[in-house]
Each structure stands twice: as structure tokens, then as C-alpha cells.
Coordinates of C-alpha atoms and ligand atoms in Angstrom, one line a residue:
X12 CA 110.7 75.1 119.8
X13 CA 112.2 78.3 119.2
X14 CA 112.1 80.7 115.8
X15 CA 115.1 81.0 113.9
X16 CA 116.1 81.8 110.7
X17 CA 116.7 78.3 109.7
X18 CA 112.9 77.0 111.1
X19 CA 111.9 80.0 108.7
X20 CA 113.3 78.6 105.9
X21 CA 112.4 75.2 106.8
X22 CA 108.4 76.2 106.8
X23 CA 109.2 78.3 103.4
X24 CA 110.6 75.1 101.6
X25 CA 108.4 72.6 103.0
X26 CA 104.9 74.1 103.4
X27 CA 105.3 76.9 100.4
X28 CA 107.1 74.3 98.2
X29 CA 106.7 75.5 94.3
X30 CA 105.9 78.4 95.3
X31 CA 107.8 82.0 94.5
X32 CA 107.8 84.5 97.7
X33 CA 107.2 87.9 96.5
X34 CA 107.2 91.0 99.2
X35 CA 106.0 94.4 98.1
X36 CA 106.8 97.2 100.5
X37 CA 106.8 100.7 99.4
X38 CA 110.4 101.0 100.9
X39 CA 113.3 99.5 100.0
X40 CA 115.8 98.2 101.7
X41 CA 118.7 99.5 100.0
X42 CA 118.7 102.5 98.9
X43 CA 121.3 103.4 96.5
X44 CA 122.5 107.4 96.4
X45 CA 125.0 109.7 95.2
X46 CA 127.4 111.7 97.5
X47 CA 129.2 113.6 95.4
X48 CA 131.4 111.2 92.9
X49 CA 130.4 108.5 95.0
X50 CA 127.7 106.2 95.2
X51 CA 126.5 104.9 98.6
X52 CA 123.9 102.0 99.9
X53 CA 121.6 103.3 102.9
X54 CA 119.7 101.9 105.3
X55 CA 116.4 103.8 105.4
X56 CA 115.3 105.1 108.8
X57 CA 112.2 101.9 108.8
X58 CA 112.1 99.6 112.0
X59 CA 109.6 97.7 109.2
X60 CA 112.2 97.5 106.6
X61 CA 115.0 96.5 109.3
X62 CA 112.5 93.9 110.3
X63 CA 111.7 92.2 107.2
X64 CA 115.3 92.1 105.4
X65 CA 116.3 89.3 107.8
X66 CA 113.1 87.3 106.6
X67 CA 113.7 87.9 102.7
X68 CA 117.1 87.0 103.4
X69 CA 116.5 83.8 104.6
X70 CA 113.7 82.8 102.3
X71 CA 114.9 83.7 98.9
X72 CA 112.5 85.4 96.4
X73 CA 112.4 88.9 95.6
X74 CA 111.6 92.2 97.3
X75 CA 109.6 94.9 95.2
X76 CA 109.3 98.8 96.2
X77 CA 109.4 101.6 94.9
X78 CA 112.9 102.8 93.9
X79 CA 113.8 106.0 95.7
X80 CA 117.3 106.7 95.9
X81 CA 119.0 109.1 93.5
X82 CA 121.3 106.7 92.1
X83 CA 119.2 103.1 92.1
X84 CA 119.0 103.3 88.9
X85 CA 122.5 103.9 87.8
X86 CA 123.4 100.2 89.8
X87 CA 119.8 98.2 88.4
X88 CA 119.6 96.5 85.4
X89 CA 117.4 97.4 82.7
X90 CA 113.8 96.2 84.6
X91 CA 115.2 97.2 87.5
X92 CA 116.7 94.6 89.7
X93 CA 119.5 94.4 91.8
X94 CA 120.9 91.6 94.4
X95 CA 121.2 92.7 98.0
X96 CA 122.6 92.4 100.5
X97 CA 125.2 94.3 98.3
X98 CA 128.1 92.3 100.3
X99 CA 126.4 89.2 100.5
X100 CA 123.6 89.0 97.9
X101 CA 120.7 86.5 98.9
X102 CA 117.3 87.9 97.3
X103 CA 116.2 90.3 94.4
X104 CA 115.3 93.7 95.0
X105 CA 113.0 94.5 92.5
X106 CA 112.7 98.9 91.7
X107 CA 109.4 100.1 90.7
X108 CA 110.3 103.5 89.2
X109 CA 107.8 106.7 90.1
X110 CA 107.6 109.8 88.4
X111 CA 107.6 113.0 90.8
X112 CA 103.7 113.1 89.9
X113 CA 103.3 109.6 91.2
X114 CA 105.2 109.9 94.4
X115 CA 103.5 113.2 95.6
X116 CA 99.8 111.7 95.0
X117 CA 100.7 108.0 96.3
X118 CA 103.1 108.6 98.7
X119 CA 103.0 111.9 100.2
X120 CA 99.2 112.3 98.9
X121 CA 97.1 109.4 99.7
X122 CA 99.4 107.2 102.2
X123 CA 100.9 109.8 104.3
X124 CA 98.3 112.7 104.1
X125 CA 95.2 110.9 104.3
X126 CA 95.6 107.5 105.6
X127 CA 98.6 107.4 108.0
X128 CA 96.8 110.3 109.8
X129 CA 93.5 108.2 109.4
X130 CA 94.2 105.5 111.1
X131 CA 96.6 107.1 113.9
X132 CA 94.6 108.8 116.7
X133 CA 97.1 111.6 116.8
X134 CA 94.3 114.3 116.5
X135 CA 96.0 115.0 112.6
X136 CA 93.2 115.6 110.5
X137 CA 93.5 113.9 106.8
X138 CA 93.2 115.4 103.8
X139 CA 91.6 113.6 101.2
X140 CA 92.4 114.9 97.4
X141 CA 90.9 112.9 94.5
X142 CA 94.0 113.2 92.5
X143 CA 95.7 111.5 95.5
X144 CA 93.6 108.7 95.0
X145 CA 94.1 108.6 91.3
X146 CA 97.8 108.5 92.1
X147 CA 97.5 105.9 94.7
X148 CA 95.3 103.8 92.5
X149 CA 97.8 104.0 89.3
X150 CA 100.6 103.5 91.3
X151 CA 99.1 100.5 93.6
X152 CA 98.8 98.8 89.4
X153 CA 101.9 99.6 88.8
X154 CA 103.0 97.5 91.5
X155 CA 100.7 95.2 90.7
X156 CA 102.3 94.6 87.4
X157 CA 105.5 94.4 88.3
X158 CA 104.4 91.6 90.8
X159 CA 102.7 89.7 88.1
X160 CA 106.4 90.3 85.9
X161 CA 107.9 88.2 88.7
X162 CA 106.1 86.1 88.7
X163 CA 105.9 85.1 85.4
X164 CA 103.6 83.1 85.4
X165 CA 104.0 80.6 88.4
X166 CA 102.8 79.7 91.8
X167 CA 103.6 82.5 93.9
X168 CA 103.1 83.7 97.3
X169 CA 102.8 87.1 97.6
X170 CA 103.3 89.3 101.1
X171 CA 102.4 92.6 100.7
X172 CA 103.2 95.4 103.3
X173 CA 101.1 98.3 105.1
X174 CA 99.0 101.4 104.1
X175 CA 100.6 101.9 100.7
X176 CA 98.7 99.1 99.3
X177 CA 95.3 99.0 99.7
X178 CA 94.4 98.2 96.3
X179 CA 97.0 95.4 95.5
X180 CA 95.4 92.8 96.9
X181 CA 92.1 93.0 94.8
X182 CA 94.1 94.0 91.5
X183 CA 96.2 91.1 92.2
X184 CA 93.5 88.6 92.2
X185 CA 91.6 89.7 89.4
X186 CA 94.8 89.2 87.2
X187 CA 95.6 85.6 88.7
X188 CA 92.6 84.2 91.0
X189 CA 95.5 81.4 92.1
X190 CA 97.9 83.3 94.0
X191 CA 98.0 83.4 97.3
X192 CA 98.2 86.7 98.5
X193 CA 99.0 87.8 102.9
X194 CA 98.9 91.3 103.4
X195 CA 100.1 92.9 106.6
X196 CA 98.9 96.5 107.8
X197 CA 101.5 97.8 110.0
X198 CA 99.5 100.6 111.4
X199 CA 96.3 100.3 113.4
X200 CA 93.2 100.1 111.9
X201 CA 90.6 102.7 113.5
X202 CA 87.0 102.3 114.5
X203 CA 84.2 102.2 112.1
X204 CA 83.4 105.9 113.1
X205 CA 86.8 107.5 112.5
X206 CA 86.6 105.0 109.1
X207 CA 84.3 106.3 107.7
X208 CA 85.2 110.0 106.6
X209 CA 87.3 108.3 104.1
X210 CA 85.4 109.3 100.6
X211 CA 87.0 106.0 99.4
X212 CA 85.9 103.8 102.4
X213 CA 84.1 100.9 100.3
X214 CA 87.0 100.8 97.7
X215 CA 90.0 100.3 100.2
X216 CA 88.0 98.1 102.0
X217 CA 87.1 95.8 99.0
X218 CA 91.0 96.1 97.6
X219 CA 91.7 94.1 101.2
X220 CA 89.5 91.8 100.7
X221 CA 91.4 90.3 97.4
X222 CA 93.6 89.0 100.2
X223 CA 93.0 85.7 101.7
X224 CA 94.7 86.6 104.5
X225 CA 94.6 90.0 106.5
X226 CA 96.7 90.5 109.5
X227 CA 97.4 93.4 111.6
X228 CA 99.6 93.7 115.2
X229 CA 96.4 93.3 117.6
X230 CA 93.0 91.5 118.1
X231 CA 92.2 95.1 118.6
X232 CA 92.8 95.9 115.3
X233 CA 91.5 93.0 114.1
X234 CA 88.5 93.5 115.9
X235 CA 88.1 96.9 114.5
X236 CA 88.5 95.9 111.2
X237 CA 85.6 93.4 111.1
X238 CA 83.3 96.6 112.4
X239 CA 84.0 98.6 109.7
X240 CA 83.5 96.2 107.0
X241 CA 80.5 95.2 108.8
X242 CA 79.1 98.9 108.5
X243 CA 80.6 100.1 105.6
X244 CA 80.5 97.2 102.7
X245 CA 78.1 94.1 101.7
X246 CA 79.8 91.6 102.7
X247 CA 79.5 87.9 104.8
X248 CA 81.2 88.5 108.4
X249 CA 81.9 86.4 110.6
X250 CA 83.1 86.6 114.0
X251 CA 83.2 83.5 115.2
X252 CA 85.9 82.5 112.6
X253 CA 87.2 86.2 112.2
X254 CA 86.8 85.9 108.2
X255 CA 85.1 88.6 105.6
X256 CA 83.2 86.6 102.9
X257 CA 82.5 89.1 99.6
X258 CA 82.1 87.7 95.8
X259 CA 82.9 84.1 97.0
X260 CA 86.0 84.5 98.2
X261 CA 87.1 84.2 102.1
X262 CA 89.8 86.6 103.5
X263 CA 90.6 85.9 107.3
X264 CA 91.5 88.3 109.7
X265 CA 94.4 87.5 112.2
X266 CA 96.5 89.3 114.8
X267 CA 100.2 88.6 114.7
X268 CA 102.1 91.2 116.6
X269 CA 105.6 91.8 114.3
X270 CA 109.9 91.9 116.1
X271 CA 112.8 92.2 115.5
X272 CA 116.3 89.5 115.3
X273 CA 117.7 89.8 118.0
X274 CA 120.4 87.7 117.3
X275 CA 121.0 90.3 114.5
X276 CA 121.2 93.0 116.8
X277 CA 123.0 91.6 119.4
X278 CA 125.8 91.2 116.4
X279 CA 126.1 95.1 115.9
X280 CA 127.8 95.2 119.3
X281 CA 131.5 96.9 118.8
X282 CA 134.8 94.5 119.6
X283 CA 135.2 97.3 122.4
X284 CA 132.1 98.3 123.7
X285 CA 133.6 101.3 126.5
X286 CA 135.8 102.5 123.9
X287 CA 133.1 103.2 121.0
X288 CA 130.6 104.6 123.8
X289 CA 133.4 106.8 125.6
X290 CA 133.8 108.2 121.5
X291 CA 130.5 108.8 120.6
X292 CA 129.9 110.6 124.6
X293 CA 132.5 112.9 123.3
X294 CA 131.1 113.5 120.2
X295 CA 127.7 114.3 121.9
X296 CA 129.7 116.5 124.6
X297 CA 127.3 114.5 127.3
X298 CA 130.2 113.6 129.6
X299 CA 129.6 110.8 132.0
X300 CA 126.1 111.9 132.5
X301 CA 123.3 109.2 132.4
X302 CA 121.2 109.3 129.5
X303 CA 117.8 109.9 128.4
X304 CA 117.3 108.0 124.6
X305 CA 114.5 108.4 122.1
X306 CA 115.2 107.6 118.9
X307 CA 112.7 108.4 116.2
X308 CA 111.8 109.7 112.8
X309 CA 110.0 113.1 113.3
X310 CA 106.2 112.0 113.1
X311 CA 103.8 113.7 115.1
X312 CA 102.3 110.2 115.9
X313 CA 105.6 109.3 117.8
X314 CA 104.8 112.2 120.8
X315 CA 108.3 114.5 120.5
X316 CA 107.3 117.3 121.5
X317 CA 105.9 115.7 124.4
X318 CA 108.8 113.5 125.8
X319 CA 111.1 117.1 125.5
X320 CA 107.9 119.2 127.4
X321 CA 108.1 116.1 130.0
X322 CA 112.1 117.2 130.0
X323 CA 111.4 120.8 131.4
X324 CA 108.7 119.9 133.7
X325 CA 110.9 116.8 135.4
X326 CA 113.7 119.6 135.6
X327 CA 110.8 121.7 137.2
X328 CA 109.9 119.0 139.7
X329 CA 113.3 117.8 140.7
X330 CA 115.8 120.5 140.1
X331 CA 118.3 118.3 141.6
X332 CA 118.5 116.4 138.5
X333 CA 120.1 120.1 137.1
X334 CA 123.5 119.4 135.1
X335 CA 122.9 115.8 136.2
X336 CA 121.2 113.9 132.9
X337 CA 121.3 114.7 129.4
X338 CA 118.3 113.7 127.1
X339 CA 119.5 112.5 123.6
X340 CA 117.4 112.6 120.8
X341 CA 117.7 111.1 118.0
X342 CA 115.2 112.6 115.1
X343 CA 115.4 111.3 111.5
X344 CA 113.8 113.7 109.0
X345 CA 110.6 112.1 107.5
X346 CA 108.4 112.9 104.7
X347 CA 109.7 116.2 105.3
X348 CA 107.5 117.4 102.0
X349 CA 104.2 117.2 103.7
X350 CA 103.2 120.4 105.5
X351 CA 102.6 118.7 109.0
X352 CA 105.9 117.0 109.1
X353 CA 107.7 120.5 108.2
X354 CA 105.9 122.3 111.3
X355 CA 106.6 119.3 113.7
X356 CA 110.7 119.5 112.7
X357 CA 110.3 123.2 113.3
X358 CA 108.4 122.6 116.8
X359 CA 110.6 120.4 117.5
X360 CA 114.0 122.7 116.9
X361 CA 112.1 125.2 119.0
X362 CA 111.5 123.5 122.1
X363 CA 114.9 121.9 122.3
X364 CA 116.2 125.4 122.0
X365 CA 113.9 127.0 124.4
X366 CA 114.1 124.2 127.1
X367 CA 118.3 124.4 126.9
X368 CA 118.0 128.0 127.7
X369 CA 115.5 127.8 130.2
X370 CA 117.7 124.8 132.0
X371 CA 121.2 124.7 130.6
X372 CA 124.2 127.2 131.3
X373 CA 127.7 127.3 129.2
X374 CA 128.6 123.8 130.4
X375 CA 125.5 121.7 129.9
X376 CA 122.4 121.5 127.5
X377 CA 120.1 119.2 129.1
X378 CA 118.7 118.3 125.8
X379 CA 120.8 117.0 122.2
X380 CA 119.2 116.7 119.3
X381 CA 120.6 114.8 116.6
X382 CA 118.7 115.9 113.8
X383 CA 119.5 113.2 111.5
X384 CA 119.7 109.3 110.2
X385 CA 121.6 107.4 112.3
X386 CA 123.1 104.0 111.1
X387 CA 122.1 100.6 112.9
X388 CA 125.7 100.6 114.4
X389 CA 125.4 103.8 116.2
X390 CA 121.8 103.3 117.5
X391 CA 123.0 99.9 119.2
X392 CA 125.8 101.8 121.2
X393 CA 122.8 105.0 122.4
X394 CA 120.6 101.8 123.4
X395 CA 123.8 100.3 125.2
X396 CA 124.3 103.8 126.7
X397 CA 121.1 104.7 127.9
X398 CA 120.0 105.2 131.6
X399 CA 116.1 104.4 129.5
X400 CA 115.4 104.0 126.6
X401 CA 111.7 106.9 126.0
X402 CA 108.6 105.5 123.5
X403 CA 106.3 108.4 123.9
X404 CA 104.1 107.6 121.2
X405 CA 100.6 109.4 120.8
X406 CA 99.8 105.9 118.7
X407 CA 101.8 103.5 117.0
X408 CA 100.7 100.0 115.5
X409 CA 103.8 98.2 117.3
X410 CA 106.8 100.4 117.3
X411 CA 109.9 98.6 117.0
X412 CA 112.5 101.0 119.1
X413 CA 111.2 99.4 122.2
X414 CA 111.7 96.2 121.2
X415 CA 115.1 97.0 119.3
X416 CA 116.9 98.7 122.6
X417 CA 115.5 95.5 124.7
X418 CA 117.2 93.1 122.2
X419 CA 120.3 95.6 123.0
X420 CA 120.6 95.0 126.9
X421 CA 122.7 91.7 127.1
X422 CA 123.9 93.7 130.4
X423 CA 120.2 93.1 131.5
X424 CA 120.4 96.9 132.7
X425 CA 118.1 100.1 131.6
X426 CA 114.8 100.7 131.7
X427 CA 112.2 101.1 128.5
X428 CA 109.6 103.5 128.9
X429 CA 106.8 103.2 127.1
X430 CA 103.5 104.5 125.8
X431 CA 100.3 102.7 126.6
X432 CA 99.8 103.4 123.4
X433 CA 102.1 101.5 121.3
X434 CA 100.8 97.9 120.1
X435 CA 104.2 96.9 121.8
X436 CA 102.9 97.7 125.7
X437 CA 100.7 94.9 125.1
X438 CA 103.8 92.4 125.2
X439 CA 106.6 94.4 127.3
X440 CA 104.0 95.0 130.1
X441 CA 107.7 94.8 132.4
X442 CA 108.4 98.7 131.1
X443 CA 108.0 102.0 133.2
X444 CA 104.4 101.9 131.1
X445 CA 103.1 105.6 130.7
X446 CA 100.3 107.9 128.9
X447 CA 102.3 110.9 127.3
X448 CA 99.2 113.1 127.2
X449 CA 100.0 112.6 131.2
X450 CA 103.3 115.2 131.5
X451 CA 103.6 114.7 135.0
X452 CA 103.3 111.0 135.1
X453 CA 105.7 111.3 131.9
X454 CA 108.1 113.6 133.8
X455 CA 108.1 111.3 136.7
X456 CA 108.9 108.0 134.8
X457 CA 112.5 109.6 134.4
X458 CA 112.6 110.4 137.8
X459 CA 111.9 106.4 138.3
X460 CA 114.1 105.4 135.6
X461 CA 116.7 107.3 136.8
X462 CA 116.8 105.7 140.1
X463 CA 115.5 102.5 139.4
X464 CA 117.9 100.1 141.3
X465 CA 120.1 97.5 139.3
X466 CA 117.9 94.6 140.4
X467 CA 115.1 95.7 139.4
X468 CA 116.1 97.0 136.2
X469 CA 117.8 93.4 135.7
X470 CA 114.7 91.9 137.2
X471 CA 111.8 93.5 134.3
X472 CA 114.4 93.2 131.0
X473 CA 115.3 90.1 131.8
X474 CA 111.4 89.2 131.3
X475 CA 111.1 91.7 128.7
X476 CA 114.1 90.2 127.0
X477 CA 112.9 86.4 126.9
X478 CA 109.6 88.1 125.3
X479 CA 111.5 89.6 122.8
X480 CA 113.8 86.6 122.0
X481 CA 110.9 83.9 121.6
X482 CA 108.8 86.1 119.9
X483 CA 111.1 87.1 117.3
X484 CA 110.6 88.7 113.9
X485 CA 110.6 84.8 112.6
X486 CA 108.1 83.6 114.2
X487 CA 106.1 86.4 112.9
X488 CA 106.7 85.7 109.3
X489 CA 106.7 81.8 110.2
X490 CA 103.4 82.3 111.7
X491 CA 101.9 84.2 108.7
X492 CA 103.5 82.0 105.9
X493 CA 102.6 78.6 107.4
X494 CA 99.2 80.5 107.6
X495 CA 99.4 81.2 104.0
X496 CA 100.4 77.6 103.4
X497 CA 96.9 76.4 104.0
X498 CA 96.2 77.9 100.8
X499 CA 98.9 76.1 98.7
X500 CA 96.7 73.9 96.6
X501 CA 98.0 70.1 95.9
X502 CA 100.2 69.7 93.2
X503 CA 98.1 68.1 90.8
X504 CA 95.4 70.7 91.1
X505 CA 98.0 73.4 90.4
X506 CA 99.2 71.6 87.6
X507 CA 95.6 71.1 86.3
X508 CA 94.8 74.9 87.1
X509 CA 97.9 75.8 85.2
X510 CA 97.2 73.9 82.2
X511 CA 93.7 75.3 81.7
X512 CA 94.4 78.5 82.5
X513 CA 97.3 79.9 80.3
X514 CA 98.8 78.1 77.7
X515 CA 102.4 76.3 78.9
X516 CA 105.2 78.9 77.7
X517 CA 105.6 77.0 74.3
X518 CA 102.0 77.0 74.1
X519 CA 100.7 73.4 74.8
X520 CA 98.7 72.8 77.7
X521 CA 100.3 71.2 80.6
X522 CA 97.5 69.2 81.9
X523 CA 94.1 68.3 79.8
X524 CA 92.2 65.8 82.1
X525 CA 89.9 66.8 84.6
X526 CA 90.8 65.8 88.2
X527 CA 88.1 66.4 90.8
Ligands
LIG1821 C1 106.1 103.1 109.3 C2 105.3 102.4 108.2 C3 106.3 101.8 107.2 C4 107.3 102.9 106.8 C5 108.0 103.5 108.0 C6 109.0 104.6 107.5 O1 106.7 102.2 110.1 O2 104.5 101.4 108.7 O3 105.6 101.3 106.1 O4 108.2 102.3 105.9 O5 107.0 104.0 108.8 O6 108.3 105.6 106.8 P1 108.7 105.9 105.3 O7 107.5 106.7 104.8 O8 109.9 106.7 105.3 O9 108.8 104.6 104.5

């Protein structure tokens, strides 16, 4: 039977009955800010945020993060809630507010300086800064006690998201040893030897293991995972079940591979697609030429600079191609405060302007960059525009472009090229598959793309497509909450558990026998 949004919510009612669904992700998925006298709600530039607001919609409950935008607070009430979708509210989105302090030594410190580099194999070295980690640890109870706020008190499922959160878990449990709590690391997880640099190794690992449920994109992963606990913290492991035992409580380890809707996307298409394209080909000054697409934030994990290099060396092998392709770019500026991401946007700018000159004349630029956030509508008419559609990445967990631009082709037409490196060439092996260390073999795939005939193009994204499409982004979440739902106690052991635990809200007991 297939995933859809209403089997999601099915699952939610019947096998998480009583219980609240609390996310946490560090981003939001709103984000309120000012444009002069005006206050606008943005989109962020996350294929995990895009990917989750379709589940939260569906199941009700509320959505905490951290509130970034410079005019969230001006729309929240006073703890910092607001109901999204703005035009058709469905769940809370719940604003944890940072200071500046806070957000430099979680976000930009600890997650994106130490850990995102950790556990990418993008030859970025970390940096590890103990007031980082203070940061990271204040912040990650912060969190945590806004969680418990929502909770107030009651059953609750809580699905927290990715790197940002290490320490949740554990804090989480200690607080309220009842909830069930399913975290998912979007990102891989290295090997035990990369690992175990980290000066705060056993600590993250034993945060992790306050969840009863771990899950990451790939048995790899997985697999990893269970090494390094193995060599770094005292601990049961067991890899016959694929489940950490540490002070009596059991966390299991599980691969579950994360989408997108497709439905969802398949809805952004325009009332008249050749009109919108032949405006936004004009816009780009890129003619009638067939196109080239990448469409990334600027991380040095997502292999830029490589894709463009590939650009001048395909130009080099087949001059032919000369005034006869254009390669659009699509770069959204990205933690643009850390030193590493500053020097990539400025590599990037460099080699776009050096490859035009070296290639292009007064008529054509064989490269466009569009240096900025582009909207969900646009990105559907570059995917329905593109001759391929270019995932270069050095290392990604999943990376959701490749999946978004195949749930784009209804025409059954362009070609996805993709990094072996991506957690997503494990399911789409149907696209022009590719190492971009490889430059030749990279500048060659768009020599293949670019001549690829029709029925073969139809022929891999129609498989590609049905992959997509039954593997959707709910069957991931309906795979990890009925997961989660093994957890849900019977009812009259919550009651009891409830009873003896706190006091009812008027301060009487709810339960006082003892059921076995
Ligand atoms: C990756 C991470 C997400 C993150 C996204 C965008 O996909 O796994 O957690 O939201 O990048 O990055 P940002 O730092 O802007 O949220």
C-alpha cells in the first residue's frame, strides 16, 4: 500500500494515540523578516525543512527551532508561538530565542565548525573551541526546556532533527524517563577513526543514547555508528539487533533513507508551463540553449567548484559544445559567517568569472550564477528546464535536489547526475552516477547528458521516478513513528506512571494502585 499523507496521519492517531508530536529542528520553517516597512514569511534554503513541513502538517503537534528571522518575534506571542502555514495554519511553530553569543558558539561554533565538517569527508578540518561546546550544551537545554514547556506534562513523542542536537536526547530523558524520544541525524556519521578527534567524543555519544531510537539515511551509517560507540564508550552493543545498551536503557539503531512529496511538488507546476520558462530564459539571457542545473547552498561539501572546473574542461574536450549550453547555477548563501563558507563564495565568484572569460564572448557566458535564494516556485521551472539536473557532492547524507528535480519530470525527460557520494545514489542507481574528484569522467557525464536520447532519458526517470514516488517523505516519517510506537506504553501503565510520578495538575494523584 502506498504512503500518503492521510496513511501518515492514520499511523499518528492510531499507533501514537495520547500522545503529543513534538519536532525540534534547529531551522524553522517560516521564517518571518523585515523588508523595509514590510514584513515577509521565507522559506529557508533547507531540502530538510522542505521535507518535514509536509509531515508536521499532516500530524498536528508543534515544531520547535530556533527563531532566526529579524522579525519572528514581532508576529509570536509572548512564549513564542505562531501557527503556520501562515495561509492555512495546521501545527505550532514554537521560537526558541538565541542571543548573538548563543548562535555563534551553537550554531556557527560547535554544529557548523566542528561537527558538520566532522562528519563530512570533505577534507575540512574542524575546529573544536570549548566555548563552542559550552554554547552548544546551553543551548541544546534550552531547547530542551522549551520541549518539556510543550509538553506540559503529558505523553509525548518527541522527533528531534540532525547535528544541532546531540545532547537533547539524554537531557530529555533525565527530565522525563517516559517520553519517547526518535532522533534523526541527517548527515553521515564517520568512522570510529575520523570520530575520535572530537575532544567531546564520549559526551555526544552518550547524549544519543537518551534516544530510544537512532536513525540515520544508511546501514552504512548505521554501521559506523555502532563502531564508534563500540570503541569510544562503555556501553552493551549489539549487532545482531543493531541496539546500544548504556545505564539500562536500549536505543536502536536503524537506517531509513529520508524524500520528498512529490505530490507537493508536482503542484508547484505553473498554469502555463512554456510561458513561465520562456520568462525566466529571458531573465537568465540563456536563450533556447539546453541547460546545465545545480542548485545548491554554497557548502564546500556539495563539490561547486568542481562541477564549474568540470564546465571548462568539457568545453576543453568538446569545443563543439562552444555557445551551445549554458550551465545555471543556483548558489544560496550559507552560514556565510564562518570563515570557510566566506572563501568557498569567493572561489566560487572567481571561477565562474574566469571560466566565462576563458569560454564566453559578448553574446554568451557559458556559466550563470545566481547568487541567491531561490523560492520553491522558481526551482520547479529550472528542474522542468534542465537538459540534467548536476549533484556533485564531495559527501552528503542523502541530498534532496536529486530527488526534488526527479519528482519534477512528469515529462519523464532529463537526466540526474549524481555523485557516488550522496546517500541518494544508493536508491537512484538509474542516474548518469559519477565521482567529482574524477573531472574528466565529470566533464564527460554532460557530454552524455547532453546527448542522451529521449528514450533513454524516459526509460531511467521513469524508474527513478516510481522510486521516488513509493518511497516518499511519508513513508519515511511513517516508518520511524510506527517505529516509535513500539514504545507507547498501554494506557493503564501511563496512567499509573503519571500518577506516581507528578502530582495531577490540581495536585491529587491520578492513579494510586499498583498494576503489574
Ligand atoms: C543540512 C542540514 C540541515 C540544515 C540544512 C540547511 O541539510 O542537515 O539540518 O537545516 O543543511 O542549513 P542551515 O544551517 O541553513 O539550516
Amino acid at each position: 500500500m502506498a504512503w500518503t499523507k492521510e496513511r501518515l496521519e492514520e499511523v499518528v492517531q492510531t499507533r501514537l494515540a495520547n500522545h503529543r508530536l513534538v519536532v525540534v529542528a534547529n531551522r524553522e520553517p517560516y521564517i518571518h523578516v523585515r523588508r523595509g516597512e514590510e514584513i515577509l514569511c521565507v522559506r529557508p534554503a533547507s531540502g530538510v525543512t522542505t521535507a518535514l513541513d509536509p509531515v508536521v502538517r499532516a500530524c498536528g503537534g508543534v515544531w520547535v527551532a530556533h527563531g532566526s528571522g529579524d522579525a519572528d518575534r514581532a508576529v509570536s506571542d509572548e512564549q513564542g508561538r505562531f501557527r503556520v502555514p501562515p495561509d492555512n495554519p495546521c501545527y505550532t511553530l514554537r521560537r526558541v530565542w538565541l542571543s548573538r553569543e548563543e548562535e555563534e558558539g551553537y550554531y556557527y561554533g560547535f554544529a557548523n565548525s566542528a561537527v558538520w565538517p566532522l562528519c563530512h569527508a570533505a577534507y575540512t578540518r574542524p575546529r573544536f573551541e570549548s566555548e563552542h561546546w559550552e554554547a552548544y550544551r546551553r543551548v541544546n537545554r534550552k531547547f530542551t526546556e522549551a520541549v518539556l514547556e510543550e509538553i506540559e506534562g503529558e505523553s509525548a513523542i518527541v522527533f528531534v532533527q540532525d547535528y544541532h542536537f546531540a545532547l537533547l536526547p539524554r537531557m530529555l530523558r533525565q527530565a522525563r524517563p517516559d517520553l519517547i524520544v526518535v532522533q534523526f541525524w541527517h548527515i553521515p556519521w564517520p568512522n570510529p577513526e575520523v570520530f575520535r578527534v572530537c575532544p567531546w567524543k564520549e559526551e555526544i555519544l552518550d547524549g544519543l543514547l537518551g534516544n530510544n531510537l537512532l536513525a540515520f539515511h544508511t546501514q552504512y551509517h548505521c554501521n559506523n555508528f555502532m563502531e564508534t560507540v563500540d570503541r569510544n564508550l562503555e556501553a552493551r552493543v549489539c549487532f545482531e539487533r543493531f541496539a546500544v545498551t548504556r545505564r539500562g536503557q536500549s536505543t536502536s539503531i536503524k537506517p531509513q533513507p529520508i524524500s520528498v512529496d512529490p505530490d507537493e511538488i508536482a503542484n508547484l507546476a505553473p498554469p502555463d508551463l512554456d510561458r513561465a520558462s520562456k520568462r525566466f530564459r529571458a531573465q537568465m539571457r540563456v536563450g533556447n540553449l539546453p541547460l546545465l542545473v545545480g542548485v545548491d547552498r554554497v557548502d564546500y561539501i556539495k563539490g561547486i567548484p568542481e562541477r564549474l572546473r568540470a564546465v571548462d574542461r568539457f568545453l576543453c574536450r568538446y569545443p563543439d559544445w562552444r555557445r551551445k549550453f549554458c550551465f545555471v547555477q543556483v548558489g544560496a548563501p550559507s552560514r556565510v559567517h564562518i570563515g570557510d563558507y566566506r572563501a568557498l563564495n569567493e572561489e566560487v565568484e572567481k571561477l565562474v568569472e574566469e571560466i566565462n572569460w576563458r569560454h564566453g564572448d559578448s553574446t554568451w557566458d557559458p556559466i550563470v550564477f545566481l547568487h541567491e535564494h531561490h523560492g520553491p516556485d522558481k526551482l520547479y521551472l529550472l528542474y522542468r528546464m534542465a537538459s540534467a539536473c548536476v549533484v556533485s557532492s564531495l559527501h552528503d547524507g542523502m541530498n534532496l535536489v536529486a530527488k526534488e528535480f526527479v519528482a519534477a519530470r512528469a515529462d519523464e525527460q532529463g537526466v540526474l547526475i549524481l555523485s557516488e557520494f550522496t546517500g541518494a545514489a544508493r536508491e537512484l542507481p538509474d542516474a548518469v552516477i559519477v565521482n567529482p574528484y574524477a573531472l574528466d569522467d565529470l566533464a564527460d557525464s554532460y557530454h552524455k547528458a547532453l546527448t542522451m536520447p529521449a528514450s533513454e532519458q524516459r526509460r531511467r526517470m521513469k524508474r527513478m521516478r516510481r522510486q521516488v514516488s513509493d518511497n516518499n517523505i511519508y513513508r519515511w516519517a511513517g516508518m520511524l513513528l510506527s517505529a516509535a510506537g513500539q514504545y507507547v506504553e498501554p494506557e493503564e501503565t501511563l496512567v499509573l506512571r503519571r500518577g506516581l510520578r507528578s502530582p495531577h495538575k490540581n495536585g491529587t494523584p491520578l492513579l494510586k494502585l499498583s498494576v503489574s
